[in-house]
Structures are given as structure tokens and as C-alpha cells.
Amino acid sequence: VQLQASGGGLVQAGGSLRLSCATSGRTFTYAAAWFRQAPGKERELVAAISWGDISIDYAESVKGRFTISRDNAKSTVYLQMNSLKPEDTAVYYCAATHNTWGVGGTATTPPAFPGEYEFWGQGTLVTVSS
């Protein structure tokens, strides 16, 4: 699976951006996620969507502002980011895993660590000015 992230840019606080992650494979066959990494900080999970879009989870810091979604026809995963804050400034990465969290009797929360994801796109920079 190859991932290609895009959509980053410079936006004022309170504004919106939509990130896209185009994939080479059939997107519904794996779980996907968006991570971000701010300067001097560790990469953190922002949002995740399970196999088959059955479950979705968000970091507390973005709940109510960010929305992850998937368009299987376009093989693309999106991250709609609204009400952006300066602390959202980071390089954003899309990732994918064959982990079946959120499906049936498996774990109800997504893998939270970068090492648990097998596939990564390049980062796209999001800068939010105050």
C-alpha cells in the first residue's frame, strides 16, 4: 500500500483545511489514521478509522473539530480540520494498518503508536497562525 498525503498549508486561527491521503490499494481492506508531529514533540495519533469504517476515534484535543472519513471509490482518506488553533501546527502524516481494531470483538480503540502502522505517507505541513 502506498500513501500520498496532501492539503497542508498556512491558515489563520479559526480557519479550516482538508487533508487528503490517496492510497494505491483498496482502502476498505485496512484501518487508516492521521498522526501529527510538532517540532520537538513525538508523533501523536490524531484520528483513526477502522476497517470497513465501522469505528472512528479521535484524540481529545481535536474532538468536535476534526473529522476523519474515507471515500472508497476514490481510494482516499480525508481529515477535515475546522476551528484550527495555533497548537494544531505540525506535520501531518497518514498511515495504514491491517490491525482490525473496532471490528467485532477486537480492541475498541485504535493502535496509538506509530510503530503499530505498517504503511506511511510523506508528511504535509499545517501551519496555523494566531
Backbone as a printed PyTorch tensor [residue, N CA C, xyz], in Angstrom:
tensor([[[  0.8440,  -1.1910,   0.0000],
         [  0.0000,   0.0000,   0.0000],
         [  0.8770,   1.2380,   0.0000]],

        [[  0.6270,   2.1320,  -0.9080],
         [  1.3560,   3.4000,  -0.9530],
         [  0.3980,   4.5340,  -0.6210]],

        [[  0.8600,   5.4610,   0.1970],
         [  0.0330,   6.5740,   0.6450],
         [  0.6530,   7.8950,   0.2170]],

        [[ -0.1800,   8.8200,  -0.1970],
         [  0.2820,  10.1440,  -0.6430],
         [ -0.5810,  11.2000,   0.0320]],

        [[  0.0070,  11.9350,   0.9740],
         [ -0.7370,  12.9640,   1.7000],
         [ -0.6010,  14.3220,   1.0270]],

        [[ -1.6640,  15.1070,   1.1210],
         [ -1.6480,  16.4580,   0.5570],
         [ -2.6780,  17.3180,   1.2760]],

        [[ -2.6390,  18.6160,   0.9950],
         [ -3.6540,  19.5100,   1.5290],
         [ -3.1950,  20.4450,   2.6310]],

        [[ -1.9630,  20.2960,   3.0800],
         [ -1.4640,  21.1810,   4.1220],
         [ -1.2820,  22.6020,   3.6100]],

        [[ -1.0420,  23.5100,   4.5360],
         [ -0.8290,  24.8960,   4.1480],
         [ -0.8560,  25.8070,   5.3500]],

        [[ -0.8880,  27.1040,   5.0580],
         [ -0.9300,  28.1250,   6.0990],
         [ -2.3570,  28.6440,   6.2270]],

        [[ -2.8570,  28.6800,   7.4500],
         [ -4.2190,  29.1320,   7.6860],
         [ -4.2530,  29.9200,   8.9870]],

        [[ -5.1520,  30.8580,   9.0750],
         [ -5.3050,  31.6240,  10.3080],
         [ -6.0940,  30.8280,  11.3360]],

        [[ -5.8760,  31.1480,  12.5790],
         [ -6.6320,  30.5040,  13.6520],
         [ -8.1220,  30.6660,  13.4000]],

        [[ -8.8570,  29.5800,  13.6160],
         [-10.2820,  29.5820,  13.3530],
         [-10.6490,  29.0950,  11.9690]],

        [[ -9.6520,  28.9690,  11.1200],
         [ -9.8950,  28.5370,   9.7530],
         [ -9.9840,  27.0250,   9.6230]],

        [[-10.0830,  26.5680,   8.3670],
         [-10.2600,  25.1530,   8.0720],
         [ -9.3050,  24.6980,   6.9780]],

        [[ -8.9880,  23.4310,   7.0220],
         [ -8.2130,  22.7680,   5.9720],
         [ -8.7310,  21.3490,   5.8400]],

        [[ -8.5990,  20.7860,   4.6370],
         [ -8.9060,  19.3800,   4.4640],
         [ -7.6740,  18.6760,   3.9060]],

        [[ -7.2050,  17.7070,   4.6470],
         [ -6.0840,  16.8930,   4.2020],
         [ -6.6150,  15.6660,   3.4680]],

        [[ -5.8710,  15.2480,   2.4680],
         [ -6.2260,  14.0640,   1.7010],
         [ -5.0780,  13.0770,   1.7270]],

        [[ -5.4210,  11.8160,   1.7340],
         [ -4.4240,  10.7480,   1.6810],
         [ -4.8540,   9.7740,   0.6030]],

        [[ -4.2410,   9.8740,  -0.5470],
         [ -4.5670,   8.9860,  -1.6580],
         [ -3.8010,   7.6800,  -1.4880]],

        [[ -4.4840,   6.5750,  -1.7000],
         [ -3.8660,   5.2720,  -1.4950],
         [ -3.8460,   4.4740,  -2.7900]],

        [[ -2.9000,   3.5670,  -2.8750],
         [ -2.7540,   2.7810,  -4.0930],
         [ -3.6200,   1.5420,  -4.0840]],

        [[ -4.0490,   1.1380,  -2.8720],
         [ -4.7950,  -0.1080,  -2.7790],
         [ -6.2660,   0.1120,  -2.4940]],

        [[ -6.9500,  -0.9660,  -2.1850],
         [ -8.3600,  -0.9020,  -1.8460],
         [ -8.4620,  -0.4480,  -0.3930]],

        [[ -8.8960,   0.7900,  -0.1850],
         [ -8.8010,   1.3970,   1.1330],
         [ -9.6180,   0.6820,   2.1920]],

        [[-10.6770,  -0.0040,   1.8170],
         [-11.5330,  -0.5810,   2.8420],
         [-10.9450,  -1.8500,   3.4270]],

        [[ -9.7860,  -2.2680,   2.9330],
         [ -9.1800,  -3.5000,   3.4290],
         [ -8.2590,  -3.2530,   4.6120]],

        [[ -8.1110,  -2.0120,   5.0590],
         [ -7.2570,  -1.7600,   6.1980],
         [ -7.7700,  -0.5670,   6.9810]],

        [[ -7.2770,  -0.4450,   8.2020],
         [ -7.5840,   0.7120,   9.0270],
         [ -6.6230,   1.8420,   8.6780]],

        [[ -7.0900,   3.0680,   8.7990],
         [ -6.2620,   4.2270,   8.4590],
         [ -6.2490,   5.2220,   9.6100]],

        [[ -5.2690,   6.0920,   9.5950],
         [ -5.1570,   7.0700,  10.6750],
         [ -4.3770,   8.2830,  10.1910]],

        [[ -4.5550,   9.3660,  10.9330],
         [ -3.7450,  10.5660,  10.7600],
         [ -2.9670,  10.7930,  12.0560]],

        [[ -1.6760,  11.0010,  11.9110],
         [ -0.8060,  11.3810,  13.0130],
         [ -0.3010,  12.8020,  12.7350]],

        [[  0.2440,  13.4160,  13.7680],
         [  0.9130,  14.7000,  13.5600],
         [  2.1370,  14.7760,  14.4800]],

        [[  3.0870,  15.5760,  14.0250],
         [  4.3020,  15.7550,  14.7960],
         [  4.7020,  17.2190,  14.7620]],

        [[  4.6600,  17.8440,  15.9310],
         [  5.0670,  19.2380,  16.0670],
         [  6.5660,  19.2770,  16.3660]],

        [[  7.2340,  20.3860,  16.0820],
         [  8.6690,  20.4860,  16.3540],
         [  9.0010,  20.1590,  17.7970]],

        [[  9.9580,  19.2640,  17.9870],
         [ 10.4060,  18.9090,  19.3220],
         [  9.4870,  17.9720,  20.0750]],

        [[  8.4460,  17.5020,  19.4140],
         [  7.4890,  16.6070,  20.0830],
         [  7.4180,  15.2680,  19.3670]],

        [[  6.8600,  14.2940,  20.0640],
         [  6.6890,  12.9770,  19.4690],
         [  5.4780,  12.9640,  18.5390]],

        [[  5.5130,  12.0340,  17.6200],
         [  4.3880,  11.8700,  16.7080],
         [  3.1990,  11.3370,  17.4910]],

        [[  2.0360,  11.9600,  17.3030],
         [  0.8630,  11.5720,  18.0660],
         [ -0.3050,  11.2500,  17.1520]],

        [[ -1.1380,  10.3290,  17.6060],
         [ -2.3290,   9.9540,  16.8590],
         [ -3.3720,  11.0560,  16.9590]],

        [[ -3.9370,  11.4420,  15.8310],
         [ -4.9540,  12.4890,  15.7910],
         [ -6.3370,  11.8970,  15.5790]],

        [[ -6.4530,  11.0130,  14.5930],
         [ -7.7510,  10.4220,  14.2720],
         [ -7.5190,   9.0840,  13.5900]],

        [[ -8.4610,   8.1660,  13.7780],
         [ -8.3220,   6.8420,  13.1830],
         [ -9.6850,   6.3180,  12.7570]],

        [[ -9.6750,   5.5460,  11.6930],
         [-10.8990,   4.9350,  11.1760],
         [-10.6080,   3.4580,  10.9280]],

        [[-11.5180,   2.6180,  11.3900],
         [-11.2640,   1.1850,  11.3380],
         [-11.5410,   0.6080,   9.9580]],

        [[-11.1690,  -0.6360,   9.7930],
         [-11.5180,  -1.4050,   8.6060],
         [-13.0210,  -1.3520,   8.4010]],

        [[-13.4630,  -1.1120,   7.1880],
         [-14.8810,  -1.0590,   6.8960],
         [-15.5850,   0.1600,   7.4570]],

        [[-14.8390,   1.1250,   7.9870],
         [-15.4080,   2.3630,   8.5350],
         [-16.3890,   2.0920,   9.6790]],

        [[-16.1710,   1.0200,  10.4020],
         [-17.0960,   0.6430,  11.4650],
         [-16.8980,   1.5120,  12.6940]],

        [[-15.6480,   1.8600,  12.9920],
         [-15.3500,   2.6510,  14.1800],
         [-14.4380,   3.8120,  13.8300]],

        [[-14.5960,   4.8970,  14.5930],
         [-13.7620,   6.0880,  14.4360],
         [-13.3670,   6.5720,  15.8220]],

        [[-12.1590,   7.0790,  15.9310],
         [-11.6940,   7.5820,  17.2080],
         [-10.8510,   8.8320,  16.9850]],

        [[-10.8630,   9.7260,  17.9640],
         [-10.1270,  10.9850,  17.8670],
         [ -9.3450,  11.2420,  19.1520]],

        [[ -8.2430,  11.9540,  19.0080],
         [ -7.5570,  12.4700,  20.1810],
         [ -8.4660,  13.4960,  20.8530]],

        [[ -8.3750,  13.5740,  22.1620],
         [ -9.2300,  14.5080,  22.9020],
         [ -9.0450,  15.9500,  22.4250]],

        [[ -7.8420,  16.2710,  22.0390],
         [ -7.5220,  17.6460,  21.6610],
         [ -8.2010,  18.0960,  20.3720]],

        [[ -8.7040,  17.1380,  19.5700],
         [ -9.3080,  17.5170,  18.2890],
         [-10.7740,  17.1300,  18.1840]],

        [[-11.2990,  16.4810,  19.1980],
         [-12.6980,  16.0540,  19.1610],
         [-13.6150,  17.2650,  18.9680]],

        [[-14.5780,  17.1110,  18.0680],
         [-15.5100,  18.1880,  17.7850],
         [-15.0060,  19.1710,  16.7490]],

        [[-13.7220,  19.0740,  16.3860],
         [-13.1540,  19.9950,  15.3940],
         [-12.6800,  19.2660,  14.1430]],

        [[-12.1760,  18.0600,  14.2870],
         [-11.6360,  17.2960,  13.1710],
         [-12.5730,  16.1390,  12.8440]],

        [[-12.6170,  15.7830,  11.5620],
         [-13.4200,  14.6550,  11.1120],
         [-12.6080,  13.8120,  10.1280]],

        [[-12.4700,  12.5300,  10.4310],
         [-11.8040,  11.6080,   9.5050],
         [-12.8800,  10.8870,   8.7070]],

        [[-12.6080,  10.6840,   7.4310],
         [-13.5780,   9.9850,   6.5820],
         [-12.8290,   9.2700,   5.4720]],

        [[-13.5480,   8.4320,   4.7650],
         [-12.9170,   7.6490,   3.7070],
         [-13.8590,   7.5750,   2.5230]],

        [[-13.3400,   7.7420,   1.3310],
         [-14.0810,   7.5580,   0.0860],
         [-13.4580,   6.3730,  -0.6370]],

        [[-14.1050,   5.2290,  -0.5470],
         [-13.5290,   4.0240,  -1.1260],
         [-13.4780,   4.0910,  -2.6470]],

        [[-14.4270,   4.7800,  -3.2450],
         [-14.4290,   4.8970,  -4.7020],
         [-13.1980,   5.6470,  -5.1970]],

        [[-12.7250,   6.5790,  -4.3880],
         [-11.5440,   7.3590,  -4.7580],
         [-10.2830,   6.8640,  -4.0650]],

        [[-10.4170,   5.8140,  -3.2590],
         [ -9.2710,   5.2710,  -2.5210],
         [ -8.5510,   6.3730,  -1.7490]],

        [[ -9.3080,   7.1890,  -1.0630],
         [ -8.7460,   8.3460,  -0.3820],
         [ -9.3340,   8.4630,   1.0260]],

        [[ -8.4580,   8.7930,   1.9560],
         [ -8.8530,   9.0770,   3.3330],
         [ -8.6760,  10.5750,   3.5570]],

        [[ -9.6290,  11.1830,   4.2400],
         [ -9.6100,  12.6290,   4.4550],
         [ -9.5240,  12.9570,   5.9400]],

        [[ -9.0170,  14.1560,   6.2120],
         [ -9.0800,  14.7200,   7.5440],
         [ -9.5530,  16.1580,   7.3930]],

        [[-10.8130,  16.3950,   7.7320],
         [-11.3630,  17.7400,   7.7140],
         [-11.0460,  18.3970,   9.0470]],

        [[-10.3700,  19.5300,   8.9880],
         [ -9.9380,  20.2100,  10.2140],
         [-10.5930,  21.5890,  10.2720]],

        [[-11.4380,  21.7840,  11.2530],
         [-12.1280,  23.0540,  11.4440],
         [-11.6850,  23.7100,  12.7500]],

        [[-11.9910,  24.9790,  12.8830],
         [-11.6510,  25.7290,  14.1060],
         [-10.2010,  25.5030,  14.5040]],

        [[ -9.3210,  25.6330,  13.5410],
         [ -7.9050,  25.3480,  13.7830],
         [ -7.3040,  26.3100,  14.7890]],

        [[ -6.3780,  25.7810,  15.5660],
         [ -5.6900,  26.5490,  16.6030],
         [ -4.1920,  26.5420,  16.3160]],

        [[ -3.4590,  27.5240,  16.8210],
         [ -2.0050,  27.5240,  16.6140],
         [ -1.3510,  26.2280,  17.1030]],

        [[ -1.8960,  25.6300,  18.1430],
         [ -1.3120,  24.3850,  18.6500],
         [ -1.5580,  23.1930,  17.7380]],

        [[ -2.3420,  23.3640,  16.7000],
         [ -2.5200,  22.3070,  15.6920],
         [ -1.3860,  22.3170,  14.6650]],

        [[ -0.5200,  23.3090,  14.7350],
         [  0.5990,  23.3930,  13.8060],
         [  1.5010,  22.1760,  13.9480]],

        [[  1.7210,  21.4870,  12.8380],
         [  2.5200,  20.2510,  12.8540],
         [  2.6320,  19.7280,  11.4330]],

        [[  3.4960,  18.7440,  11.2840],
         [  3.4950,  17.9510,  10.0530],
         [  2.5110,  16.8050,  10.2700]],

        [[  1.5810,  16.6550,   9.3520],
         [  0.5520,  15.6270,   9.4510],
         [  0.8890,  14.4750,   8.5150]],

        [[  0.7450,  13.2580,   9.0490],
         [  1.0510,  12.0460,   8.2980],
         [ -0.1790,  11.1370,   8.2560]],

        [[ -0.4050,  10.5170,   7.1070],
         [ -1.4190,   9.4700,   7.0710],
         [ -0.7230,   8.1230,   7.1750]],

        [[ -1.4270,   7.1620,   7.7450],
         [ -0.8600,   5.8380,   7.9820],
         [ -1.9480,   4.7880,   7.8350]],

        [[ -1.5200,   3.5610,   7.6340],
         [ -2.4750,   2.4610,   7.4700],
         [ -1.9370,   1.2130,   8.1450]],

        [[ -2.8700,   0.3710,   8.5780],
         [ -2.5080,  -0.8670,   9.2500],
         [ -3.5560,  -1.9290,   8.9680]],

        [[ -3.1180,  -3.1760,   9.0170],
         [ -4.0630,  -4.2720,   8.8650],
         [ -4.7080,  -4.6380,  10.2000]],

        [[ -4.3620,  -3.9240,  11.2520],
         [ -4.9920,  -4.1490,  12.5540],
         [ -6.5040,  -4.0110,  12.4430]],

        [[ -7.2380,  -4.9390,  13.0490],
         [ -8.7000,  -4.9460,  12.9140],
         [ -9.4010,  -4.3470,  14.1250]],

        [[ -8.8050,  -3.3030,  14.7000],
         [ -9.4470,  -2.6640,  15.8500],
         [-10.8400,  -2.1800,  15.4620]],

        [[-11.7220,  -2.1550,  16.4500],
         [-13.0360,  -1.5920,  16.2310],
         [-13.9880,  -2.4450,  15.4170]],

        [[-13.5720,  -3.6690,  15.1420],
         [-14.4070,  -4.5690,  14.3320],
         [-14.7260,  -5.8050,  15.1500]],

        [[-16.0270,  -6.1140,  15.3150],
         [-16.4190,  -7.3100,  16.0510],
         [-15.9050,  -7.3060,  17.4740]],

        [[-15.2610,  -8.3750,  17.8860],
         [-14.8090,  -8.4980,  19.2530],
         [-13.3860,  -8.0570,  19.4970]],

        [[-12.8220,  -7.2780,  18.5720],
         [-11.4420,  -6.8340,  18.7360],
         [-11.3750,  -5.5710,  19.5990]],

        [[-10.1870,  -5.0160,  19.7300],
         [ -9.9930,  -3.8160,  20.5450],
         [-10.9100,  -2.6920,  20.0830]],

        [[-11.3900,  -1.9050,  21.0570],
         [-12.3020,  -0.8080,  20.7360],
         [-11.5770,   0.5020,  20.4810]],

        [[-10.2820,   0.5220,  20.7480],
         [ -9.5010,   1.7360,  20.4820],
         [ -8.4180,   1.4280,  19.4680]],

        [[ -8.0420,   2.4190,  18.6700],
         [ -7.0720,   2.1730,  17.6050],
         [ -5.6510,   2.0600,  18.1430]],

        [[ -4.7690,   1.4340,  17.3720],
         [ -3.3480,   1.4590,  17.7480],
         [ -2.8890,   2.9060,  17.8490]],

        [[ -2.1980,   3.2210,  18.9350],
         [ -1.8480,   4.6170,  19.1960],
         [ -0.4080,   4.9590,  18.8600]],

        [[  0.4250,   3.9570,  18.6270],
         [  1.8420,   4.2150,  18.4330],
         [  2.2370,   4.0640,  16.9690]],

        [[  3.1020,   4.9480,  16.4930],
         [  3.4990,   4.8970,  15.0810],
         [  4.0200,   3.5320,  14.6510]],

        [[  4.7040,   2.8340,  15.5440],
         [  5.2760,   1.5420,  15.1990],
         [  4.2420,   0.4700,  14.9010]],

        [[  2.9930,   0.7510,  15.2320],
         [  1.9250,  -0.2190,  15.0030],
         [  1.2950,  -0.0900,  13.6210]],

        [[  1.7810,   0.8720,  12.8370],
         [  1.2570,   1.0860,  11.4950],
         [  2.3000,   0.6700,  10.4780]],

        [[  1.8830,  -0.1480,   9.5130],
         [  2.8240,  -0.7120,   8.5470],
         [  3.1240,   0.2290,   7.3830]],

        [[  2.1890,   1.1170,   7.0740],
         [  2.3290,   1.9340,   5.8610],
         [  2.1940,   3.4100,   6.2140]],

        [[  3.0300,   4.2220,   5.5820],
         [  3.0540,   5.6530,   5.8690],
         [  3.1360,   6.4630,   4.5900]],

        [[  2.4700,   7.6240,   4.6190],
         [  2.6600,   8.6040,   3.5650],
         [  3.6910,   9.6200,   4.0130]],

        [[  4.1040,  10.4760,   3.0800],
         [  5.0040,  11.5490,   3.4700],
         [  4.1890,  12.5850,   4.2240]],

        [[  4.8000,  13.4360,   4.9620],
         [  4.0670,  14.4190,   5.7430],
         [  3.6140,  15.6100,   4.9190]],

        [[  2.6010,  16.2780,   5.4380],
         [  2.1610,  17.5370,   4.8550],
         [  2.0590,  18.5520,   5.9900]],

        [[  2.6700,  19.7240,   5.7760],
         [  2.8040,  20.7090,   6.8470],
         [  1.5440,  21.5540,   6.9710]],

        [[  1.0540,  21.6430,   8.1960],
         [ -0.0630,  22.5250,   8.5230],
         [  0.4430,  23.5830,   9.4870]],

        [[  0.2990,  24.8370,   9.1150],
         [  0.7280,  25.9440,   9.9610],
         [ -0.4780,  26.8250,  10.2500]],

        [[ -0.7580,  27.0050,  11.5340],
         [ -1.8940,  27.8300,  11.9370],
         [ -1.3580,  29.0770,  12.6230]],

        [[ -1.6280,  30.2180,  12.0470],
         [ -1.1450,  31.4810,  12.6070],
         [ -2.1760,  32.0740,  13.5610]],

        [[ -1.6700,  32.7610,  14.5670],
         [ -2.5740,  33.3550,  15.5660],
         [ -3.0020,  34.7560,  15.1740]]])
